[in-house]
Short mmCIF file of C-alpha atoms in Angstrom, two decimals:
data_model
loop_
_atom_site.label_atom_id
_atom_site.label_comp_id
_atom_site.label_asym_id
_atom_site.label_seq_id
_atom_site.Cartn_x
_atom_site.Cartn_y
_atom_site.Cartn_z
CA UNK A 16 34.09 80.40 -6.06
CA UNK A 17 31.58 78.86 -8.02
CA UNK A 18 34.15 76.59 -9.78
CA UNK A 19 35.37 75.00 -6.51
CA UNK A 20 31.44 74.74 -5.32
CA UNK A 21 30.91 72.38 -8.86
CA UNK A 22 34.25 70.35 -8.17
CA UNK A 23 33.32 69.61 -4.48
CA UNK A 24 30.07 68.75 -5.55
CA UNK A 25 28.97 64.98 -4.78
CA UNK A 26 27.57 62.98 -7.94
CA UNK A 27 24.09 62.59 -7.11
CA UNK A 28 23.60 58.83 -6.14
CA UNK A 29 21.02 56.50 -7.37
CA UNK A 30 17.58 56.44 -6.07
CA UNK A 31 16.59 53.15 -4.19
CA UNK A 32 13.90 52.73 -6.99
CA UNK A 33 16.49 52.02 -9.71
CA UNK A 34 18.33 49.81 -7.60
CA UNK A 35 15.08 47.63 -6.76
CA UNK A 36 14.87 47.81 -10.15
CA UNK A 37 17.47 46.96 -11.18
CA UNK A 38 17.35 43.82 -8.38
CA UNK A 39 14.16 43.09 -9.88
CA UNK A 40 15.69 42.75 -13.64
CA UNK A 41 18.52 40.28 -12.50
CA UNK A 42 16.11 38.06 -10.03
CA UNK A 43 13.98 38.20 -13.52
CA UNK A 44 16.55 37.14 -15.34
CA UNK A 45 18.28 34.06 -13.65
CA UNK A 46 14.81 32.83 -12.75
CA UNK A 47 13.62 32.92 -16.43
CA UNK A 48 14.78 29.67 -17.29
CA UNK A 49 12.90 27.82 -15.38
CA UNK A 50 9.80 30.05 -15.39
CA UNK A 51 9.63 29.32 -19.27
CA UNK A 52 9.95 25.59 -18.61
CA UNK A 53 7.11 26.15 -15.82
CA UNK A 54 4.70 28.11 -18.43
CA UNK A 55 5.94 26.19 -21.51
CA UNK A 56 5.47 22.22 -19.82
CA UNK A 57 3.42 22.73 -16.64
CA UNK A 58 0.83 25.47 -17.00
CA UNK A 59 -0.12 25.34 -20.77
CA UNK A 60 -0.46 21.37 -20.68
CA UNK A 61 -2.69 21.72 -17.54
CA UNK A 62 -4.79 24.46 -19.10
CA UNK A 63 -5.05 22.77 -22.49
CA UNK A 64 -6.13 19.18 -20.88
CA UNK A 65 -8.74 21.29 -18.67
CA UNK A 66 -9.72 22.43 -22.32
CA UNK A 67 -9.82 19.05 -23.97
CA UNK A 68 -11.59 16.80 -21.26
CA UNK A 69 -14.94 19.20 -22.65
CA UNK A 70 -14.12 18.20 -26.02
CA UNK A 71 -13.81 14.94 -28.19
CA UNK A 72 -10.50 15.00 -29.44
CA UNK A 73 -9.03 11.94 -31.53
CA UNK A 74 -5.63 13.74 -31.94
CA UNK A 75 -6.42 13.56 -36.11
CA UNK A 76 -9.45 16.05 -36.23
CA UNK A 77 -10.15 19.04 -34.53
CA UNK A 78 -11.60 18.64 -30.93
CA UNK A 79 -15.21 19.06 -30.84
CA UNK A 80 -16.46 20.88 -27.50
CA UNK A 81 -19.29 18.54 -25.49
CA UNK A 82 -19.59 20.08 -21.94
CA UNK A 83 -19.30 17.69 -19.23
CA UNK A 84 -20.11 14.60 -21.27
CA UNK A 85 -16.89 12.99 -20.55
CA UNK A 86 -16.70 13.43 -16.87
CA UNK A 87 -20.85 11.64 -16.84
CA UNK A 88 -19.55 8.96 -19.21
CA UNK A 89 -16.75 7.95 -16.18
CA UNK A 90 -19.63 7.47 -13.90
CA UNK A 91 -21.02 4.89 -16.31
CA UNK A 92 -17.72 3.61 -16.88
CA UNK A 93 -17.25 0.09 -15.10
CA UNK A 94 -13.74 -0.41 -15.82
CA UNK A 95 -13.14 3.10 -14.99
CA UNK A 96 -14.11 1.87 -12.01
CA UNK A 97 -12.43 -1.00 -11.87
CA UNK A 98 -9.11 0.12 -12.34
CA UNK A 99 -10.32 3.17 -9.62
CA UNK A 100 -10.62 -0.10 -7.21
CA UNK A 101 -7.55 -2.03 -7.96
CA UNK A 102 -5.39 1.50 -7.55
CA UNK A 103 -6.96 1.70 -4.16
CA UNK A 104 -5.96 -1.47 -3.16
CA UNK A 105 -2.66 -1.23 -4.65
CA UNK A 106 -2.33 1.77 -2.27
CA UNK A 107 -3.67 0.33 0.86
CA UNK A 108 -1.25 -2.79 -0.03
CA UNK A 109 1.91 -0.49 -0.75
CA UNK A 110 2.22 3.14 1.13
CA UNK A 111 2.22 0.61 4.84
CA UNK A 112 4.76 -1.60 3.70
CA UNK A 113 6.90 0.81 2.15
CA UNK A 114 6.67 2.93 5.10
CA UNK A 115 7.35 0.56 8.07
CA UNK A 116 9.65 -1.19 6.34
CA UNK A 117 11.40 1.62 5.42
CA UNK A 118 11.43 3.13 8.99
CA UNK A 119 12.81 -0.27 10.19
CA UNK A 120 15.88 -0.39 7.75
CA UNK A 121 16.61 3.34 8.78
CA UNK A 122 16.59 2.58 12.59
CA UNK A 123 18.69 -0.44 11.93
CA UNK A 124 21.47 1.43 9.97
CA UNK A 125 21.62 4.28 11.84
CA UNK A 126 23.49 2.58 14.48
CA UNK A 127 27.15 2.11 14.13
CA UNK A 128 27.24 -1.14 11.60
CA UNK A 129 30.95 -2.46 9.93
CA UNK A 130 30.39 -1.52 5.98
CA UNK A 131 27.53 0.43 7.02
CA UNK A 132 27.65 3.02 3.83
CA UNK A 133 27.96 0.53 1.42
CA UNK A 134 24.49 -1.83 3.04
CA UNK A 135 23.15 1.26 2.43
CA UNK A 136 24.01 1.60 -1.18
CA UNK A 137 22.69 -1.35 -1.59
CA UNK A 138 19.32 -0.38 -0.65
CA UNK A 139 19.97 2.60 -2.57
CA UNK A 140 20.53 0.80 -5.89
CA UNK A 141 17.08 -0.16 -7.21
CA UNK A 142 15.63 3.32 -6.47
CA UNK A 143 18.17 4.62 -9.45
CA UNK A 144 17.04 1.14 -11.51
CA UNK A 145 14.86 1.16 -14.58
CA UNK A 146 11.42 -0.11 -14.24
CA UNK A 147 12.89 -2.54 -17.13
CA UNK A 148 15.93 -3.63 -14.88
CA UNK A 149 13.45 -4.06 -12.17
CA UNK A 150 11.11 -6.40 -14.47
CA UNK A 151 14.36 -8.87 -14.95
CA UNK A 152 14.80 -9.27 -11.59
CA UNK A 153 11.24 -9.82 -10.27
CA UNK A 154 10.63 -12.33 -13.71
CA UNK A 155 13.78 -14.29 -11.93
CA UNK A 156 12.01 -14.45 -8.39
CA UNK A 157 8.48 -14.95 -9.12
CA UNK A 158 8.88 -17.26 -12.34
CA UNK A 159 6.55 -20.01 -12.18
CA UNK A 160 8.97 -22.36 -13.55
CA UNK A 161 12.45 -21.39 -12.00
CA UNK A 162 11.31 -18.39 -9.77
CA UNK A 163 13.10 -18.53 -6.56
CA UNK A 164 9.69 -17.58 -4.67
CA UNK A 165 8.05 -20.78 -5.95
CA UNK A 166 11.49 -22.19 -3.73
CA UNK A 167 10.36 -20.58 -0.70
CA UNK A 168 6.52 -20.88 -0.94
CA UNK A 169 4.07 -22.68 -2.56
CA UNK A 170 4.01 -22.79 -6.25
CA UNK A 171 2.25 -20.09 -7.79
CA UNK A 172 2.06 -18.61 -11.42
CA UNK A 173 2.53 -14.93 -9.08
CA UNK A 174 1.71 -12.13 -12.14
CA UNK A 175 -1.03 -14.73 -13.81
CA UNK A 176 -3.15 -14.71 -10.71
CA UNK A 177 -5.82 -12.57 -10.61
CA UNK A 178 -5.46 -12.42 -6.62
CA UNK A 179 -2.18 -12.24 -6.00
CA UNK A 180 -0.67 -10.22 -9.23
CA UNK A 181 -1.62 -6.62 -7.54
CA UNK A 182 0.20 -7.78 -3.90
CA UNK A 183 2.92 -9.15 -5.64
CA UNK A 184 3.23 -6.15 -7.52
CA UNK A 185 2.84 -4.07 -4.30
CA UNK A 186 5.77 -6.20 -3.00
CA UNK A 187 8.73 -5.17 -5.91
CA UNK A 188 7.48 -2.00 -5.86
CA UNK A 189 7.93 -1.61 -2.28
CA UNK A 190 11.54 -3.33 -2.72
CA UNK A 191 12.16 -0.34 -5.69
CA UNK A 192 10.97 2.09 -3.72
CA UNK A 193 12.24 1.63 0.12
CA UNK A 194 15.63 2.93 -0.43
CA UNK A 195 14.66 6.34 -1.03
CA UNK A 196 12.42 6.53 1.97
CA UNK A 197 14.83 4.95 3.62
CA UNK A 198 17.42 7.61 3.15
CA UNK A 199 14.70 10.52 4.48
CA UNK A 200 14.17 8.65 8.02
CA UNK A 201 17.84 8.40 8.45
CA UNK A 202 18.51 12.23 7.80
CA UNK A 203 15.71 12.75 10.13
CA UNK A 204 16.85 10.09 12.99
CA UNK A 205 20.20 11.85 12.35
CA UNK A 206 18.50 14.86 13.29
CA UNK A 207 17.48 14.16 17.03
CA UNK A 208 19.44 15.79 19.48
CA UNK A 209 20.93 13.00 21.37
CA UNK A 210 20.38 14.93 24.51
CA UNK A 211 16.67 13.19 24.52
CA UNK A 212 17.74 10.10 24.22
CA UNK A 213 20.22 10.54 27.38
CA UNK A 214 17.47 11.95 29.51
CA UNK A 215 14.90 8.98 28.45
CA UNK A 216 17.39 6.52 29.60
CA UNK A 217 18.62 8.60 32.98
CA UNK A 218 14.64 8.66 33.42
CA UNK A 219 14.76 4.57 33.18
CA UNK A 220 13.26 4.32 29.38
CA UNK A 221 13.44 0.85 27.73
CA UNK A 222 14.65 0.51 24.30
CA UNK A 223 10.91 0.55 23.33
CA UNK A 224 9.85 3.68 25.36
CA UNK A 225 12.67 5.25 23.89
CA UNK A 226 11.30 4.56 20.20
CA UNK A 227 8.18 5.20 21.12
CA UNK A 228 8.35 8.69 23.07
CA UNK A 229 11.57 10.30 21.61
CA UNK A 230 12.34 8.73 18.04
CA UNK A 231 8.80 8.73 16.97
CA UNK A 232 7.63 12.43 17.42
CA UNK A 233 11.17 13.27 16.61
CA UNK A 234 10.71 11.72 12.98
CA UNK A 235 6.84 12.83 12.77
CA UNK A 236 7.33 15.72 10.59
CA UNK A 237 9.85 13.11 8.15
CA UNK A 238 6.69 10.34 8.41
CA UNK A 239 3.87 12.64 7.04
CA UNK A 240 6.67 13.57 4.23
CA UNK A 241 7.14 9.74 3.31
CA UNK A 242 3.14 8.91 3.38
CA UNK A 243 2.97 12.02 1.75
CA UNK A 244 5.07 10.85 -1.62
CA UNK A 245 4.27 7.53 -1.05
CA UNK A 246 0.54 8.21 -1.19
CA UNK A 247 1.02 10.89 -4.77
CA UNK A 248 3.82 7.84 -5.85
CA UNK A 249 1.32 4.80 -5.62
CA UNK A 250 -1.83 6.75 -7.86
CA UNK A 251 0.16 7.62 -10.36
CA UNK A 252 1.64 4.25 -10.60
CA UNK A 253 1.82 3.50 -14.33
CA UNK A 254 5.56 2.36 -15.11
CA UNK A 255 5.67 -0.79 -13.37
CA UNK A 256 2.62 -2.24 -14.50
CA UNK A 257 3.21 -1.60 -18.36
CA UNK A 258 6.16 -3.39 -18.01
CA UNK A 259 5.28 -6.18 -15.76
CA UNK A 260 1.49 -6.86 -16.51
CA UNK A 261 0.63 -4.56 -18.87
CA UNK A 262 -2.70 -4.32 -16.86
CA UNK A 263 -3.16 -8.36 -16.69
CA UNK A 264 -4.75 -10.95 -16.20
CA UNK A 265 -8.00 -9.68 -17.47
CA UNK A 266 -7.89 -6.59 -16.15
CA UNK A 267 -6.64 -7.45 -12.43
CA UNK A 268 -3.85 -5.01 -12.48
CA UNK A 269 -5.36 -2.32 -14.58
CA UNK A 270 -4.68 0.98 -12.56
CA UNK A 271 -6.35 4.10 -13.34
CA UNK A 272 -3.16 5.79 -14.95
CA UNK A 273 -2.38 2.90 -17.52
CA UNK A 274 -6.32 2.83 -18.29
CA UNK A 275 -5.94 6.72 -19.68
CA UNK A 276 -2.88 5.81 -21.02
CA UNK A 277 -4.94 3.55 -22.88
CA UNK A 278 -7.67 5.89 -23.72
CA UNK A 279 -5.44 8.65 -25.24
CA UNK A 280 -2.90 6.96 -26.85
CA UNK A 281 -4.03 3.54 -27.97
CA UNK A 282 -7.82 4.48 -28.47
CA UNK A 283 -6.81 8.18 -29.24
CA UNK A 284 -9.98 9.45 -27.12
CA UNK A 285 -7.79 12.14 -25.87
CA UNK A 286 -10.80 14.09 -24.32
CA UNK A 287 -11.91 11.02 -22.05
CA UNK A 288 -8.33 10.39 -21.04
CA UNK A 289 -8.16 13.99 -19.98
CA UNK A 290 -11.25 13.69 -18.00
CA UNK A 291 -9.79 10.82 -16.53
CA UNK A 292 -6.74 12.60 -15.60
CA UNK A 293 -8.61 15.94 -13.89
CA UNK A 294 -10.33 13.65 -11.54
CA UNK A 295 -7.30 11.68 -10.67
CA UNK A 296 -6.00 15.34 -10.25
CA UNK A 297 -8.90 15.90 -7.93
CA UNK A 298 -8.27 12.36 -6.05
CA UNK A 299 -4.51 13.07 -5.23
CA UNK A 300 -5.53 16.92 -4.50
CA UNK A 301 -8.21 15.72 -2.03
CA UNK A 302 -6.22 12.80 -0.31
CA UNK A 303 -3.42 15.49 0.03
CA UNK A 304 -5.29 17.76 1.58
CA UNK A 305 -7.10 15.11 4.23
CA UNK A 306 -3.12 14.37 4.98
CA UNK A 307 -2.17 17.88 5.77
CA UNK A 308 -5.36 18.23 7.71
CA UNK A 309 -4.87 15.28 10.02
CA UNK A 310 -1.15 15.92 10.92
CA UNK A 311 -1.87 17.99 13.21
CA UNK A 312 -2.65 16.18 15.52
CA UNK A 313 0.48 13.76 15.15
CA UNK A 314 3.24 16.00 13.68
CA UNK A 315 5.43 17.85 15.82
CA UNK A 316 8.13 20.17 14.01
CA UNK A 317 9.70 21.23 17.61
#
């Protein structure tokens, strides 16, 4: 009797703690990877440039701790300044462009064009461009001496000017740059029920009422994404300009990111450039935040 009460016995099963545990191990596990690469190039670097914009650090000796010296020296700082002011207008100059025009290419080819995937390749190709590739091509249209712009307008020496290098600028980086934004407002014009669109024009809609009232708060929550990038994109501009200006002529392009650039790895002041860096940190934190605050009353997610 007690033999067949052992066999007939069910194994005892095991408890929903080990098997959350056990969960827990394997969600651990395939997530490592990229939590080391989070810890090992994210979080340390942030901490230890917190660290170093209190010290004076030359990169040779060891970094000397000095408070908040080098966030009162950028207050004195006039071409801190400066480069503060020509980063703003860059910005004013580039996220509009960038964003209108790329809103008007996506409206254009979402409508049923012959070769309409490969037009938008071609958009698509100087997003995935080098910066150098990029230089090449805007040296061959805004050349003083053989630029094709000089063809079309009045001749100009473009990237020598102190007033027009930061628009022209503004202009090739908008022409890098459009493709990619393009390619978000299509997938989100692609994503309005065509229902709407019916009902505008059974209610008597013109093409413009249509845009206005069913395309625009249908793409809302797809526009605060592209000003959004664009906006994080255009202050941490630094690429373009070493390439193209290298912060010329006499300082005109100089944007804040190249000017720490400068400071840590050509003067090897690595504790100013750090400062520098925290309060561009605090810039694109604070202009993110305004963003999110505001689109409420604009977006609509429904």
């Amino acid at each position: 009797m007690t033999a067949v009460l052992t066999a007939d016995k069910a194994p005892p099963r095991p408890t929903a703690w080990r098997g959350r545990a056990g969960e827990r191990v394997w969600a651990l596990a395939f997530a490592s990877p990229y939590l080391l690469h989070l810890v090992a190039l994210t979080a340390w670097p942030v901490l230890a440039s917190l660290y170093f914009s209190m010290t004076e650090y030359d990169l040779v000796t060891p970094p000397r701790f000095v408070g908040f010296d080098n966030f009162a020296r950028l207050f004195t700082d006039r071409i801190f300044w400066q480069t503060l002011g020509n980063t703003t207008y860059f910005a004013v100059l580039f996220v509009p462009a960038q964003t209108i025009l790329a809103l008007l290419l996506a409206v254009a080819l979402n409508q049923k064009l012959r070769a309409v995937a490969l037009i938008r390749a071609a958009y698509f190709v100087p997003v995935v461009s080098s910066w150098v590739v990029i230089a090449y091509v805007a040296d061959a249209v805004f050349n003083p001496q053989f630029g094709i712009a000089n063809q079309i307008f009045p001749a100009q020496d473009w990237l020598q000017d102190s007033a027009l290098v930061i628009p022209t600028l503004a202009a090739v980086g908008v022409w890098k740059g459009v493709g990619y934004m393009m390619v978000l407002f299509l997938a989100g014009l692609q994503n309005i029920p065509q229902e709407r669109y019916e009902a505008a024009r059974i209610d008597g809609a013109s093409a413009w009422q249509s845009f206005r009232y069913v395309t625009m708060p249908g793409i809302s929550g797809t526009t605060f994404l592209v000003l959004v990038l664009t906006s994080i994109t255009t202050l941490q501009a630094f690429e373009q300009i070493f390439v193209m200006t290298n912060g010329g002529p006499n300082g005109a392009s100089e944007l804040t990111v190249l000017y720490l650039y400068r400071q840590g790895f050509q003067f090897f002041q690595m504790g100013y450039a750090s400062a520098i860096a925290w309060v561009l940190f605090v810039l694109v934190l604070g202009l993110t935040l305004v963003q999110f605050r505001l689109q409420r009353r604009w977006v609509h997610y429904a």
